[in-house]
Coordinates of C-alpha atoms in Angstrom, one line a residue:
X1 CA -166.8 95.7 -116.9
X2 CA -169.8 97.0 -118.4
X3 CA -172.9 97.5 -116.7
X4 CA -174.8 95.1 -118.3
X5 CA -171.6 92.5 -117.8
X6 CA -171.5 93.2 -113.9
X7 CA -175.3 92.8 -113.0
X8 CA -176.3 90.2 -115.3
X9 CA -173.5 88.3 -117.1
X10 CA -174.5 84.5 -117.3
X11 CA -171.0 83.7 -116.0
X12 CA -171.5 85.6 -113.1
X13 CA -174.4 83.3 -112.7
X14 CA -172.6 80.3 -113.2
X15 CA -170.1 80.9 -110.9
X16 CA -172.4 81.0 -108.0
X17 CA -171.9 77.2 -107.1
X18 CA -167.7 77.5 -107.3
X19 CA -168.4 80.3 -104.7
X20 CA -171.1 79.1 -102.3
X21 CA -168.3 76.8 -100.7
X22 CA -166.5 80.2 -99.6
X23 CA -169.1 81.8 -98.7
X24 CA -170.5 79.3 -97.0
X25 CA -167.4 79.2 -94.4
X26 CA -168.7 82.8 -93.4
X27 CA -171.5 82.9 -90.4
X28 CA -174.9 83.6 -92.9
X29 CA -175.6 86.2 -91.7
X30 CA -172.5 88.6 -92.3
X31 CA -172.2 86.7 -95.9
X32 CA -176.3 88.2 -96.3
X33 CA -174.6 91.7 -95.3
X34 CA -171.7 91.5 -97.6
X35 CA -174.0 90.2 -100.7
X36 CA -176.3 93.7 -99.6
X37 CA -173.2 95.7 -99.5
X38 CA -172.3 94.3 -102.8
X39 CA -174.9 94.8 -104.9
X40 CA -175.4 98.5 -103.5
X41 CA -171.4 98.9 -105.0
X42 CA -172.7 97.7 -108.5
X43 CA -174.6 99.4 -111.4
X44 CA -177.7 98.5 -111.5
X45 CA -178.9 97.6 -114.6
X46 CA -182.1 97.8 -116.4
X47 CA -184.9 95.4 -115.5
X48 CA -185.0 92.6 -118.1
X49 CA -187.3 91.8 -119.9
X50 CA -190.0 89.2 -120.1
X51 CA -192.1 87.3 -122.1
X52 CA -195.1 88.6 -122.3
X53 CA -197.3 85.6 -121.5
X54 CA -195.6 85.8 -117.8
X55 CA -197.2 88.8 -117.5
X56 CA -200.1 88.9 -114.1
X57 CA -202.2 91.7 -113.3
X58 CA -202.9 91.7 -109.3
X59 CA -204.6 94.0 -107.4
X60 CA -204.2 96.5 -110.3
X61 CA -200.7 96.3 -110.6
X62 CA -198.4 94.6 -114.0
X63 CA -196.6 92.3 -112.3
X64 CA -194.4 91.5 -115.6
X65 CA -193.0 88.1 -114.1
X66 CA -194.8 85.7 -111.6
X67 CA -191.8 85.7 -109.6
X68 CA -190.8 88.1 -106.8
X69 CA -188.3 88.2 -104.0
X70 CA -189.9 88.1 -100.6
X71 CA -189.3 90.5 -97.7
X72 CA -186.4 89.2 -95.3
X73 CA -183.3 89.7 -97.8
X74 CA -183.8 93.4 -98.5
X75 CA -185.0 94.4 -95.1
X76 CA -183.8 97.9 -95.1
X77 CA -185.0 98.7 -99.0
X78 CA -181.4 99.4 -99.7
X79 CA -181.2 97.2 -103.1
X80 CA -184.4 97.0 -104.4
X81 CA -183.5 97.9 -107.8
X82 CA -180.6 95.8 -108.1
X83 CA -182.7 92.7 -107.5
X84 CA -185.4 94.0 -110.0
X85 CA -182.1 93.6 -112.3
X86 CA -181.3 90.3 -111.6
X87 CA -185.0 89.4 -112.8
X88 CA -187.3 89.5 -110.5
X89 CA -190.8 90.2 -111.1
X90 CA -191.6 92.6 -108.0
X91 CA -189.5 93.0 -105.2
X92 CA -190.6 93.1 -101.3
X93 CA -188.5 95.0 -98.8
X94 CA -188.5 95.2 -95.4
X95 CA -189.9 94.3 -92.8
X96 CA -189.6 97.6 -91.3
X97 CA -190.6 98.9 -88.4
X98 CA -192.0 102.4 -87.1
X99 CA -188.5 102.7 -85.4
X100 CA -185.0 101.1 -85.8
X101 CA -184.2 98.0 -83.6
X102 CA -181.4 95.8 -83.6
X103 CA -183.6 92.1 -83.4
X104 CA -182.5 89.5 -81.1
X105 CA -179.0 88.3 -79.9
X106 CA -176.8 87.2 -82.8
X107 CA -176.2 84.1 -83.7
X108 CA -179.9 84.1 -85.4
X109 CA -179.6 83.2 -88.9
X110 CA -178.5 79.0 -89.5
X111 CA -178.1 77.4 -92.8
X112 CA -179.3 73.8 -92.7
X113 CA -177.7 72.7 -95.9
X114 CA -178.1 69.3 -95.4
X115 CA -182.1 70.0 -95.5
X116 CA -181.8 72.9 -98.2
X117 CA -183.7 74.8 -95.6
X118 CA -183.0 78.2 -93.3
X119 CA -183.7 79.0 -89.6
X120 CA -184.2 82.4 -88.6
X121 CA -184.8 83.9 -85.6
X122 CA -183.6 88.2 -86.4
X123 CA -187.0 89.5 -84.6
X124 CA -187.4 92.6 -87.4
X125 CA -184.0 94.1 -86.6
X126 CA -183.9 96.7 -89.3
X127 CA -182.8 100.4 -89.4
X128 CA -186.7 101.8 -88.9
X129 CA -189.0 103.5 -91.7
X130 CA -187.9 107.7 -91.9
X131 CA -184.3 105.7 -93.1
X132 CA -186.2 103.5 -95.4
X133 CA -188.5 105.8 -96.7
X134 CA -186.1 108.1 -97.4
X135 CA -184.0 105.9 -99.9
X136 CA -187.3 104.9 -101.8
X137 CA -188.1 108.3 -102.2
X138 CA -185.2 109.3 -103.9
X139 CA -185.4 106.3 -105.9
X140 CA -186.3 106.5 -109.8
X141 CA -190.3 104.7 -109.8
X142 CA -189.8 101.7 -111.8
X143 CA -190.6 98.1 -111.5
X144 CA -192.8 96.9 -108.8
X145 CA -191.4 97.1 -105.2
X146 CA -193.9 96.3 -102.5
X147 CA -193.2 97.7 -98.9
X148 CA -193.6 94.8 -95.8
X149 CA -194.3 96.6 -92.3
X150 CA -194.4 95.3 -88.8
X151 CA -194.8 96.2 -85.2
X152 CA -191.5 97.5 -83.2
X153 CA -191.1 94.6 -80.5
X154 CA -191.4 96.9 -77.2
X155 CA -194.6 98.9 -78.6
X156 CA -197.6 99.2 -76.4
X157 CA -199.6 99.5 -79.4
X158 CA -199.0 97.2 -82.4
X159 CA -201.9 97.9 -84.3
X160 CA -200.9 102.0 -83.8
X161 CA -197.4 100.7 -85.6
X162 CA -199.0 99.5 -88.3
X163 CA -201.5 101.8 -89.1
X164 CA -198.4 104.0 -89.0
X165 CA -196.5 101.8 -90.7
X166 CA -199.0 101.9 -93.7
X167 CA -199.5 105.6 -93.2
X168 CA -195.6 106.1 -93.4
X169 CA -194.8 104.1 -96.6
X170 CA -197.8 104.0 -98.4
X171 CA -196.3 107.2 -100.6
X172 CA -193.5 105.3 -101.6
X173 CA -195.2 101.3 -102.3
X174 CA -196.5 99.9 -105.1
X175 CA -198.0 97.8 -102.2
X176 CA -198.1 97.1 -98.7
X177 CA -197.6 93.5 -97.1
X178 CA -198.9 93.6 -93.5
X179 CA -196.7 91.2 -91.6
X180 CA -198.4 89.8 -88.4
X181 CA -196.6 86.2 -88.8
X182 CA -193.5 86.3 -88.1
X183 CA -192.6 83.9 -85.1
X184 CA -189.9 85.9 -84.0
X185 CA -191.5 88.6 -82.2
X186 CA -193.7 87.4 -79.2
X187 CA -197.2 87.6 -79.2
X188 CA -197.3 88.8 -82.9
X189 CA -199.2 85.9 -84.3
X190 CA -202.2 86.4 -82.1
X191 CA -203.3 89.3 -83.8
X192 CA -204.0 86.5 -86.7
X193 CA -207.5 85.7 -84.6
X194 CA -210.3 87.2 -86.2
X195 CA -211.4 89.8 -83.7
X196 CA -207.7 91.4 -83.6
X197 CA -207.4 90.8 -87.4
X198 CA -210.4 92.7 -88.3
X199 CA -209.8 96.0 -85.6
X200 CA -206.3 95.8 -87.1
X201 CA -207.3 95.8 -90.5
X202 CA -209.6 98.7 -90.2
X203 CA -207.1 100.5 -88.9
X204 CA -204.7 99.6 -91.5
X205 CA -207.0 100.5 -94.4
X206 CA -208.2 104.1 -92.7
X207 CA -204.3 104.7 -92.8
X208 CA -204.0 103.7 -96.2
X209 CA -206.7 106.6 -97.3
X210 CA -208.7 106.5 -101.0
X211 CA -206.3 105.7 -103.7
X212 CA -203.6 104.5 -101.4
X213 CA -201.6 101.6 -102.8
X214 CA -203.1 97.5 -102.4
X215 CA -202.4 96.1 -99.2
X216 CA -201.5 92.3 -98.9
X217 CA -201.8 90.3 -95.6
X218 CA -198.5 87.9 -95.0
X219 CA -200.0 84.8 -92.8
X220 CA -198.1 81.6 -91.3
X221 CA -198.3 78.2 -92.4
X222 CA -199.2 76.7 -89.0
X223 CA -202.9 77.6 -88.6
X224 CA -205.4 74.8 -88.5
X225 CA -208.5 74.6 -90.4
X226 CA -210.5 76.4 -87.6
X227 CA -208.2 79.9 -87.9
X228 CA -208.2 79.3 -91.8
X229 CA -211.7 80.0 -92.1
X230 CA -211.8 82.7 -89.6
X231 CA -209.0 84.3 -91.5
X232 CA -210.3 84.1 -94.8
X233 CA -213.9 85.6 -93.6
X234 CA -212.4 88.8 -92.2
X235 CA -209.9 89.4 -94.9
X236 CA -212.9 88.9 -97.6
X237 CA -215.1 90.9 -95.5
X238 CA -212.2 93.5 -95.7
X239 CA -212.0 93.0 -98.9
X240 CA -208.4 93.0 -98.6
X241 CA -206.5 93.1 -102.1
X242 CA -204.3 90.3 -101.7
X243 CA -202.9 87.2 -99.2
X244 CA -199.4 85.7 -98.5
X245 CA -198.8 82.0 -97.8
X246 CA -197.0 81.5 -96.1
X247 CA -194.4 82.6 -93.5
X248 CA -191.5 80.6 -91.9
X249 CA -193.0 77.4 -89.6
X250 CA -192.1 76.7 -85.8
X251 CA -192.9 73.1 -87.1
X252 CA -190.1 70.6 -87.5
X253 CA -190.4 67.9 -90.2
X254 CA -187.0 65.4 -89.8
X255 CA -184.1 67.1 -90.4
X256 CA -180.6 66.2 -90.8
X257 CA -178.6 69.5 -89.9
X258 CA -176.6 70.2 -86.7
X259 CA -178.9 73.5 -86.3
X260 CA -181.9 71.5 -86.7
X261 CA -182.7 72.3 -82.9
X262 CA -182.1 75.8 -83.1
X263 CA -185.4 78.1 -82.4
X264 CA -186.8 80.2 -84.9
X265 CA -189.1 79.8 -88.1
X266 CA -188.2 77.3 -90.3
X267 CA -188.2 78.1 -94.4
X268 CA -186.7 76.3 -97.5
X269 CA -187.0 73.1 -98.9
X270 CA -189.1 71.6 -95.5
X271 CA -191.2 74.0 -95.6
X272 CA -192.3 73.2 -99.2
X273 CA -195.1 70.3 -98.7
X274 CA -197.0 72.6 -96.1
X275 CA -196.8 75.9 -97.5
X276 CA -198.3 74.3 -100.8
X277 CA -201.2 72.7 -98.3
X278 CA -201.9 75.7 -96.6
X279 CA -202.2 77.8 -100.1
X280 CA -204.6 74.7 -101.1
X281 CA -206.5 75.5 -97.9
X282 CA -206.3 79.2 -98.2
X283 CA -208.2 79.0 -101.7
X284 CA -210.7 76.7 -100.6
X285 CA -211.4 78.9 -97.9
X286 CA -211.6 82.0 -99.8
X287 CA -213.5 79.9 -102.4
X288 CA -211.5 82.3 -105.2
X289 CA -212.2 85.5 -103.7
X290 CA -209.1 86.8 -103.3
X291 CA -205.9 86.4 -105.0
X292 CA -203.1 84.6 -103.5
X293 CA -199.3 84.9 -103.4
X294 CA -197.2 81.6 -102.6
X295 CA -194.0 81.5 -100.5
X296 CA -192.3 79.0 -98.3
X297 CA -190.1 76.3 -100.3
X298 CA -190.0 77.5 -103.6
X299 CA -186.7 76.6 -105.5
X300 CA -187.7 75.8 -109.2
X301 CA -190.0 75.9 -112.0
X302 CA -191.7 73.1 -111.5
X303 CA -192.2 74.0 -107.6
X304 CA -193.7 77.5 -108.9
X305 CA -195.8 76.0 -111.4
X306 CA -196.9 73.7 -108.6
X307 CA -198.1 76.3 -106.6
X308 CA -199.9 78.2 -109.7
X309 CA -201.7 75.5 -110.6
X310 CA -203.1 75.6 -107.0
X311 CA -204.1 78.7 -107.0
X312 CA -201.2 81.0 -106.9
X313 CA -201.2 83.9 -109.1
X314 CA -198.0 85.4 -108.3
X315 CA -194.5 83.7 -106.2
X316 CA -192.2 84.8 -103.9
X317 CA -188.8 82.9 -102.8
X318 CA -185.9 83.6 -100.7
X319 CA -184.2 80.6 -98.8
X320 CA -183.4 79.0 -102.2
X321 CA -181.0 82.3 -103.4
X322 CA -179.2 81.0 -100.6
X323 CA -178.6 77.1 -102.4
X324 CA -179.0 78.4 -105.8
X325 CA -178.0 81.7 -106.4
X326 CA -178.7 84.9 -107.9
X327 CA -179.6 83.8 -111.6
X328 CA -182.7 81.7 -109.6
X329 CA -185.4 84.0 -110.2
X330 CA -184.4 84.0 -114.6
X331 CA -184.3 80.4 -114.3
X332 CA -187.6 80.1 -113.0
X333 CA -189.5 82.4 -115.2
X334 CA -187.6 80.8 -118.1
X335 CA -188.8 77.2 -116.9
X336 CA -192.0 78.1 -116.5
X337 CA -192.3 78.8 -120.2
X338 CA -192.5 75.5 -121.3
X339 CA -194.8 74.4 -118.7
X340 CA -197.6 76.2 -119.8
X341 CA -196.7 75.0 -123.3
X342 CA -196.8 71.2 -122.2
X343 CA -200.2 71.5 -120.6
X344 CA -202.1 74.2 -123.3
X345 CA -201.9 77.1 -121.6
X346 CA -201.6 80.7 -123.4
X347 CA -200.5 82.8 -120.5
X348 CA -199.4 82.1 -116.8
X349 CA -203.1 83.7 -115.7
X350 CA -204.8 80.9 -117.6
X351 CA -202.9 78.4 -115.2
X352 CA -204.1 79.5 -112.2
X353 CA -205.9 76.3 -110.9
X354 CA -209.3 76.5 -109.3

């Protein structure tokens, strides 16, 4: 097979819901390893690409599609480029860690298919930064890969790991997504309170340095109203160059799966109605300030739109490859297409709701 016929073929695509049955007799997360393994076997093809009026500018980077894969399925940076090729937008990797740790005990990835929805509870296991660094250095630059770091679980310091963190990969990011809301490593969402937030994010941006590369903020979707507001004033004070919302949620809506029990944050389809709140929040509170990227329970154009038109200027997704596989990210920026044609919009930027 060609290149072009390996990475991208539309039957390829197509054939994704004849396979998910067998792959979804495999525990998830050695099928997530062998789809990793895969893709680093194949050629990677060229970035496709877009129409034009997709085209967002963010923090001073061409973001050439709306939609980007968020941090969690390439956690090591080992295919960034092959999932630029399968059309996404920007691609986040990671999160990674000053050093390598394995996570918690195994099992701690659970598909809910029944709810379209994910658990996770993996606690940043990844291979540490020098490894990561390493491959995106030898990397040819092209396309927008942003670089997710966190704190090492055992550190006595977290805001030294990410002020190394940011130090570390700043070289080799187009960005960097500072990830302090993850539920799976204890006591990490506290640094969300506005007097840890604002020491860590001094610290972060005197690592960064003049002319270091944007730094986002990745938040959760449980705050109430009182953090919210709190947030939002120290990262505008910061004037931080972008914000994430949202993370996984230790909420439970109802939920039909066997694993609905099973600890962890919570992402997919359930997640959707309160990650598109807390965006709705997050630009009210910012009143506009600062752009905003939307995650949690995104699975089609319309659901992207949805979260544009609230006040999104870019999208990430990842639970949904798992239900609708790897052609998701095309479909979506080819959906959203005639969306802004239905309600008189020129570009994706002019949608951006107020």
């Amino acid at each position: 097979m060609t290149e072009r016929s390996v990475a991208s073929s539309p039957v390829v695509m197509a054939l994704y819901p004849l396979l998910r049955p067998l792959v979804f007799r495999l525990d998830a997360e050695r099928a997530h390893g062998l789809s990793i393994a895969a893709l680093e076997r194949l050629p990677v093809r060229k970035a496709p690409g877009f129409d034009p009026r997709l085209a967002m500018r963010v923090a001073g980077l061409d973001f050439p599609s709306p939609v980007g894969l968020a941090a969690g399925y390439d956690k090591d940076a080992r295919v960034p480029d092959a999932m630029l090729g399968l059309g996404f937008g920007s691609v986040e990797v990671g999160t990674l860690t000053p050093l390598a740790q394995a996570g918690n005990p195994r099992p701690r990835l659970f598909r809910l298919a029944e709810d379209g929805a994910v658990i996770n509870r993996l606690g940043f296991n990844n291979g540490g930064q020098s490894a990561a660094f390493s491959r995106l250095a030898a990397r040819a630059r092209r396309g927008i890969v942003g670089v997710n770091v966190g704190a090492n679980k055992e550190s006595a310091d977290r805001v030294a790991d990410y002020a190394q963190g940011v130090a570390m990969m700043a070289p080799v990011a187009d960005y960097l997504a500072i990830n302090i809301s993850s539920p799976n490593t204890p006591g990490l969402r506290a640094l969300q309170e506005a007097a840890a937030l604002d020491e860590l994010l001094a610290a972060v941006i005197e690592a960064r340095g003049a002319g270091g590369p944007p730094v986002f903020l990745k938040v959760a979707p449980d705050l109430d109203a009182k953090d919210i507001d709190a947030l939002a004033r120290v990262v505008v004070d910061r004037r931080l160059d972008a914000l994430i919302v949202a993370n996984t949620t230790v909420s439970r809506p109802p939920l039909s799966s066997v694993h609905a029990a099973e600890q962890g944050g919570l992402s997919g389809e359930p997640l959707r109605p309160l990650a598109l709140q807390r965006l709705r929040d997050f630009r009210l509170a910012t009143g506009g300030a600062i752009p905003l990227i939307a995650a949690g329970g995104i699975a089609s154009a319309a659901d992207a739109y949805a979260r544009i038109r609230a006040g999104a200027s870019l999208i990430q997704l990842y639970s949904a490859l798992v239900y609708e596989g790897p052609g998701l990210a095309r479909r979506i920026a080819r959906g959203l297409l005639p969306l802004l044609d239905r309600d008189g919009f020129a570009t994706i930027a002019d949608a951006i709701g107020d």
